[in-house]
Coordinates of C-alpha atoms in Angstrom, one line a residue:
M19 CA 0.0 -0.2 0.0
F20 CA 0.3 3.7 -0.7
N21 CA 1.1 5.7 2.0
P22 CA 0.1 9.3 1.5
L23 CA 2.5 10.8 4.7
K24 CA 5.5 9.7 3.1
H25 CA 4.8 10.6 -0.4
L26 CA 3.3 14.1 0.2
G27 CA 1.4 16.0 -2.4
R28 CA 2.1 19.6 -3.7
A29 CA 0.6 22.5 -2.9
V30 CA -2.7 23.1 -5.0
L31 CA -2.6 26.7 -7.3
A32 CA -5.5 29.0 -6.4
G33 CA -8.2 30.1 -8.9
S34 CA -11.2 28.8 -10.3
M35 CA -9.7 27.3 -14.0
L36 CA -8.1 25.0 -15.5
F37 CA -6.0 25.3 -18.0
A38 CA -3.2 24.0 -20.6
G39 CA 1.0 24.4 -20.5
T40 CA 2.8 25.8 -22.7
A41 CA 4.5 23.8 -26.0
S42 CA 6.7 21.3 -24.8
A43 CA 9.4 18.4 -27.0
E44 CA 8.2 16.1 -24.4
G45 CA 4.2 15.6 -26.0
L46 CA 1.2 16.6 -24.9
I47 CA -0.3 14.6 -21.4
S48 CA -4.0 15.0 -21.7
I49 CA -5.6 14.6 -18.5
I50 CA -9.5 14.3 -17.9
V51 CA -10.9 14.7 -14.5
T52 CA -14.8 14.8 -13.6
D53 CA -15.9 17.9 -12.0
P54 CA -13.2 20.8 -11.5
S55 CA -16.1 23.1 -9.9
N56 CA -15.7 19.8 -6.9
P57 CA -12.2 21.4 -4.7
Y58 CA -11.0 17.2 -4.8
W59 CA -11.8 16.7 -8.8
F60 CA -9.8 20.4 -9.1
T61 CA -6.5 19.4 -7.1
E62 CA -6.8 16.2 -8.6
G63 CA -6.5 17.8 -12.8
E64 CA -3.9 21.0 -11.3
V65 CA -1.5 18.6 -9.3
A66 CA -1.7 16.3 -12.7
R67 CA -0.9 19.4 -15.1
E68 CA 1.9 20.8 -12.7
T69 CA 4.0 17.5 -12.7
A70 CA 3.4 16.8 -16.4
E71 CA 5.2 20.2 -16.7
E72 CA 7.7 19.7 -14.4
L73 CA 8.7 16.8 -16.2
G74 CA 9.0 18.7 -19.4
Y75 CA 5.9 17.9 -21.5
E76 CA 2.8 20.3 -22.5
A77 CA -0.8 19.5 -20.5
N78 CA -4.7 20.1 -20.1
V79 CA -7.0 19.8 -18.0
S80 CA -10.7 18.7 -19.2
A81 CA -13.6 18.0 -17.4
H82 CA -16.2 15.1 -18.5
K83 CA -18.5 15.5 -15.6
G84 CA -20.2 12.3 -14.6
D85 CA -20.8 12.1 -18.7
T86 CA -19.6 9.6 -20.9
N87 CA -20.6 10.5 -24.1
A88 CA -18.1 13.7 -22.3
E89 CA -16.1 11.8 -21.9
S90 CA -15.8 9.8 -25.0
R91 CA -15.2 12.8 -26.9
L92 CA -12.5 14.0 -24.8
I93 CA -10.6 10.6 -25.3
D94 CA -11.5 11.6 -29.4
T95 CA -10.2 15.3 -28.6
A96 CA -6.1 13.8 -27.1
I97 CA -6.6 10.7 -29.5
T98 CA -6.8 14.2 -32.6
N99 CA -4.3 15.8 -30.6
E100 CA -1.8 12.7 -30.7
S101 CA -1.7 13.1 -27.0
V102 CA 1.4 11.2 -25.7
A103 CA -0.4 9.4 -22.3
I104 CA -4.1 10.4 -20.9
I105 CA -4.6 10.3 -16.8
L106 CA -8.7 9.6 -16.6
D107 CA -10.5 9.8 -14.2
P108 CA -13.8 7.4 -15.3
A109 CA -17.0 8.2 -15.4
N110 CA -18.5 5.1 -15.2
A111 CA -17.0 1.9 -14.1
D112 CA -18.9 0.1 -17.3
G113 CA -19.4 3.0 -19.3
S114 CA -15.9 4.4 -19.7
V115 CA -13.9 1.0 -20.6
G116 CA -15.1 1.6 -24.2
A117 CA -13.6 5.3 -24.5
V118 CA -10.2 3.4 -23.0
R119 CA -10.3 1.5 -25.2
K120 CA -10.7 3.4 -27.6
A121 CA -7.8 5.3 -26.9
V122 CA -5.4 2.3 -25.5
D123 CA -6.2 0.9 -29.7
A124 CA -5.0 4.4 -31.4
G125 CA -1.7 3.5 -29.0
I126 CA -1.9 5.8 -26.5
P127 CA -1.2 5.2 -22.5
V128 CA -3.5 5.3 -20.5
F129 CA -3.8 5.7 -16.4
L130 CA -6.7 6.1 -14.3
V131 CA -6.8 7.9 -11.0
N132 CA -9.4 7.6 -8.3
A133 CA -11.8 5.6 -9.7
E134 CA -11.9 1.6 -11.4
I135 CA -13.1 0.5 -14.5
N136 CA -14.5 -3.3 -14.7
E137 CA -12.4 -5.0 -16.9
S138 CA -8.2 -5.3 -16.4
G139 CA -5.9 -5.8 -19.1
L140 CA -6.4 -2.7 -21.0
A141 CA -5.3 0.7 -18.5
V142 CA -1.8 0.5 -18.0
A143 CA -2.4 1.5 -14.7
Q144 CA -5.6 2.3 -11.9
L145 CA -4.4 3.8 -9.2
V146 CA -7.2 4.5 -6.4
S147 CA -7.7 5.5 -2.7
N148 CA -7.7 2.1 -0.7
N149 CA -11.4 2.8 -0.5
A150 CA -12.7 -0.4 2.0
Q151 CA -10.0 0.7 4.1
G152 CA -11.0 4.2 4.0
A153 CA -14.7 3.2 5.1
A154 CA -13.1 0.3 8.4
I155 CA -11.5 3.8 9.9
G156 CA -14.1 5.7 9.3
A157 CA -17.2 3.5 10.4
A158 CA -15.2 2.3 12.9
E159 CA -14.3 6.2 14.0
W160 CA -18.9 7.2 13.8
V161 CA -19.2 3.9 16.2
K162 CA -16.8 4.9 18.7
R163 CA -18.6 8.0 18.7
L164 CA -21.8 7.4 19.1
G165 CA -21.3 4.6 21.3
G166 CA -22.2 1.6 19.6
E167 CA -26.1 2.1 19.7
G168 CA -27.8 4.7 17.8
D169 CA -30.4 5.2 14.7
Y170 CA -28.8 6.5 11.7
V171 CA -29.0 7.4 8.0
E172 CA -26.7 7.1 5.5
L173 CA -25.8 9.1 2.2
F174 CA -24.8 7.2 -0.8
G175 CA -22.7 8.5 -3.9
N176 CA -23.4 7.7 -7.6
P177 CA -24.4 4.2 -8.4
A178 CA -22.2 4.3 -11.7
D179 CA -18.7 4.3 -9.3
N180 CA -17.8 1.2 -7.8
N181 CA -16.0 3.4 -5.0
A182 CA -20.1 4.5 -3.5
A183 CA -20.6 0.5 -3.3
T184 CA -17.4 0.3 -1.5
R185 CA -16.9 2.8 1.4
S186 CA -20.8 1.5 1.5
N187 CA -20.3 -2.0 1.7
G188 CA -17.3 -1.8 3.8
Y189 CA -19.3 1.0 6.2
E190 CA -22.3 -1.5 6.5
T191 CA -19.1 -4.3 7.4
V192 CA -18.3 -2.2 10.6
I193 CA -21.6 -1.5 11.7
S194 CA -23.4 -4.5 11.5
Q195 CA -21.2 -5.9 14.7
Y196 CA -23.1 -3.2 16.5
P197 CA -27.0 -4.5 16.8
D198 CA -27.6 -1.7 18.3
V199 CA -27.8 0.4 15.9
E200 CA -29.9 1.4 13.1
R201 CA -30.1 2.3 9.4
L202 CA -33.3 3.8 9.0
A203 CA -33.1 4.8 5.5
M204 CA -30.2 5.8 3.2
E205 CA -30.3 7.7 0.0
V206 CA -28.7 8.3 -3.7
A207 CA -27.2 12.1 -3.6
N208 CA -25.1 10.7 -6.8
W209 CA -22.1 13.1 -4.5
D210 CA -23.2 16.2 -4.5
R211 CA -24.5 19.1 -2.0
T212 CA -27.1 20.0 -3.4
Q213 CA -28.7 16.9 -3.5
G214 CA -27.1 15.8 -0.3
Y215 CA -29.1 18.3 1.2
N216 CA -32.3 17.5 -0.3
K217 CA -32.2 14.1 0.9
M218 CA -31.2 14.2 4.1
A219 CA -34.0 17.0 4.3
A220 CA -36.7 14.2 3.0
M221 CA -35.1 11.3 5.6
L222 CA -35.3 14.1 8.4
Q223 CA -38.9 14.8 7.8
A224 CA -39.7 10.6 8.5
N225 CA -36.8 10.2 10.8
P226 CA -36.8 13.7 12.8
N227 CA -35.0 11.4 16.0
I228 CA -31.8 10.1 13.9
D229 CA -28.6 10.1 16.4
A230 CA -26.2 10.2 13.6
V231 CA -25.5 9.8 9.4
I232 CA -23.5 8.4 7.8
S233 CA -21.7 9.3 4.4
G234 CA -20.3 8.2 1.6
N235 CA -18.6 11.9 0.6
D236 CA -18.0 15.2 1.8
E237 CA -20.0 17.1 -0.4
M238 CA -23.2 15.1 0.6
A239 CA -22.1 15.1 4.7
L240 CA -22.0 19.4 4.4
G241 CA -25.7 19.6 2.2
A242 CA -26.7 17.0 5.4
I243 CA -25.0 19.9 8.3
A244 CA -26.9 22.1 6.5
V245 CA -30.0 21.0 6.9
L246 CA -29.6 20.1 10.2
K247 CA -28.1 23.3 11.3
E248 CA -31.6 24.9 9.6
R249 CA -33.6 23.1 11.4
G250 CA -31.4 23.1 15.3
K251 CA -30.5 19.8 14.9
L252 CA -26.1 19.5 14.3
D253 CA -25.7 19.2 18.4
E254 CA -28.3 16.7 17.9
V255 CA -26.9 14.2 15.7
M256 CA -23.5 13.7 15.2
V257 CA -22.0 13.5 10.9
G258 CA -19.3 11.9 9.1
G259 CA -17.8 12.2 5.8
F260 CA -15.2 11.2 3.3
D261 CA -12.6 12.8 0.8
G262 CA -10.8 15.0 3.5
S263 CA -12.2 18.7 2.2
P264 CA -11.6 22.0 2.4
D265 CA -14.6 23.2 3.5
A266 CA -14.9 19.2 5.3
I267 CA -11.3 20.5 7.6
E268 CA -13.5 23.3 8.3
A269 CA -16.5 22.1 9.4
I270 CA -14.2 20.1 11.8
K271 CA -12.0 23.4 13.2
A272 CA -16.3 24.3 13.8
G273 CA -17.6 21.2 15.6
E274 CA -19.9 21.0 12.6
M275 CA -18.2 17.3 11.0
A276 CA -17.4 14.3 13.8
Y277 CA -14.6 13.4 11.0
T278 CA -13.4 12.9 7.9
V279 CA -11.3 10.2 5.5
L280 CA -8.8 11.9 3.3
Q281 CA -8.2 10.4 -0.3
P282 CA -4.5 11.4 -0.8
V283 CA -5.6 12.3 -4.0
A284 CA -2.8 15.0 -4.5
V285 CA -0.6 12.3 -3.6
F286 CA -2.3 9.9 -6.4
A287 CA -2.5 11.7 -9.6
E288 CA 0.9 13.3 -9.5
E289 CA 2.1 9.7 -9.0
A290 CA 0.1 8.9 -12.1
V291 CA 2.5 11.1 -14.1
R292 CA 4.7 10.1 -13.1
Q293 CA 4.7 6.4 -14.3
A294 CA 3.3 8.3 -17.9
D295 CA 6.4 9.5 -18.2
Y296 CA 8.4 6.2 -16.9
Y297 CA 5.9 4.7 -19.4
I298 CA 6.4 6.9 -23.2
K299 CA 10.1 6.5 -21.8
N300 CA 10.7 2.8 -21.2
G301 CA 7.8 1.6 -23.0
E302 CA 6.6 -0.8 -20.2
P303 CA 4.8 -0.5 -16.8
Q304 CA 6.6 1.3 -13.8
V305 CA 4.8 -0.6 -11.3
A306 CA 3.8 -3.9 -12.3
E307 CA 0.1 -4.3 -10.6
E308 CA -1.9 -2.8 -12.4
K309 CA -4.9 -1.7 -9.2
Q310 CA -3.1 0.4 -6.1
L311 CA -4.6 1.3 -3.3
F312 CA -2.9 4.7 -1.4
D313 CA -4.2 4.2 2.4
C314 CA -6.7 6.7 3.4
I315 CA -5.7 8.8 6.3
L316 CA -9.1 9.7 9.4
I317 CA -9.0 13.2 10.1
T318 CA -10.8 14.2 13.7
E319 CA -10.4 17.3 15.5
D320 CA -7.1 15.3 17.1
N321 CA -5.3 15.8 14.3
V322 CA -7.2 18.6 12.1
D323 CA -4.2 21.2 12.5
Q324 CA -1.7 19.5 10.3
Y325 CA -4.0 19.9 7.7
T326 CA -1.9 22.4 5.6
A327 CA -2.7 22.5 1.6
P328 CA -6.2 20.3 -0.7
F329 CA -5.0 16.9 0.0
V330 CA -2.3 16.8 2.0
L331 CA -1.8 16.3 6.1
S332 CA 1.3 17.7 6.8
N333 CA 4.8 15.6 9.0

């Protein structure tokens, strides 16, 4: 497993726009992320771009926003532009297979980050957070704070993303060991804060006396927190998240979120580009295993002050 404390990511440039680097003799690396309006994916794209430019490549960042048709068009553009490698956060575990195959058939190596596809042997590497490990440490903290008993609701991510099920199953594996903890409802909110708000409002209406919320990511958790604050219930309901986003960090500092699980996106985004550079220069993978897992880290009020930059912890 990769330990993000031993492989610190770089600080991310401020700003809201993603842009291409200057021309380079090394060629173009095309970086395709999900949605840069989310700070997690913004960090992913910017770190990958910075790393590529540091290594002497031209780099551009684009986003498919979870649309496999848009993803396919962006792959076509990368092929037309004669990219030497593609760094891709896939839109869909099944639906992105064809886009990856299209790039590979065009002779362009693909390195997947953050999410997997349901076919091996196409991408050179799939670099992802260890979601099962992260879910386990998050759920253990959540149950400890709940005192081993209580009623809760869950916010589930995008069903097309394997990470959603992996985290939810990881939560269930831990929580099912406590017979006095009962899940009253679970709603899909697609990693989105607004959907998290709306689904939380509906669940709270049906279950006004819940004790806790467990969420598949920070954005949905922050939506839930907004509802609980409006209803005057935040002091009564414990909320746990997943990602380590800047807003979640601030929520922990403010005492509004119990914890988050840091995904080392800055680490594996950089690592993917460095492995692409190795492959371009040597014609073979730098790491033998296609699927590479990067361990997550629990962030609570006890270590939140170590947080120094988006999705990075200091030593």
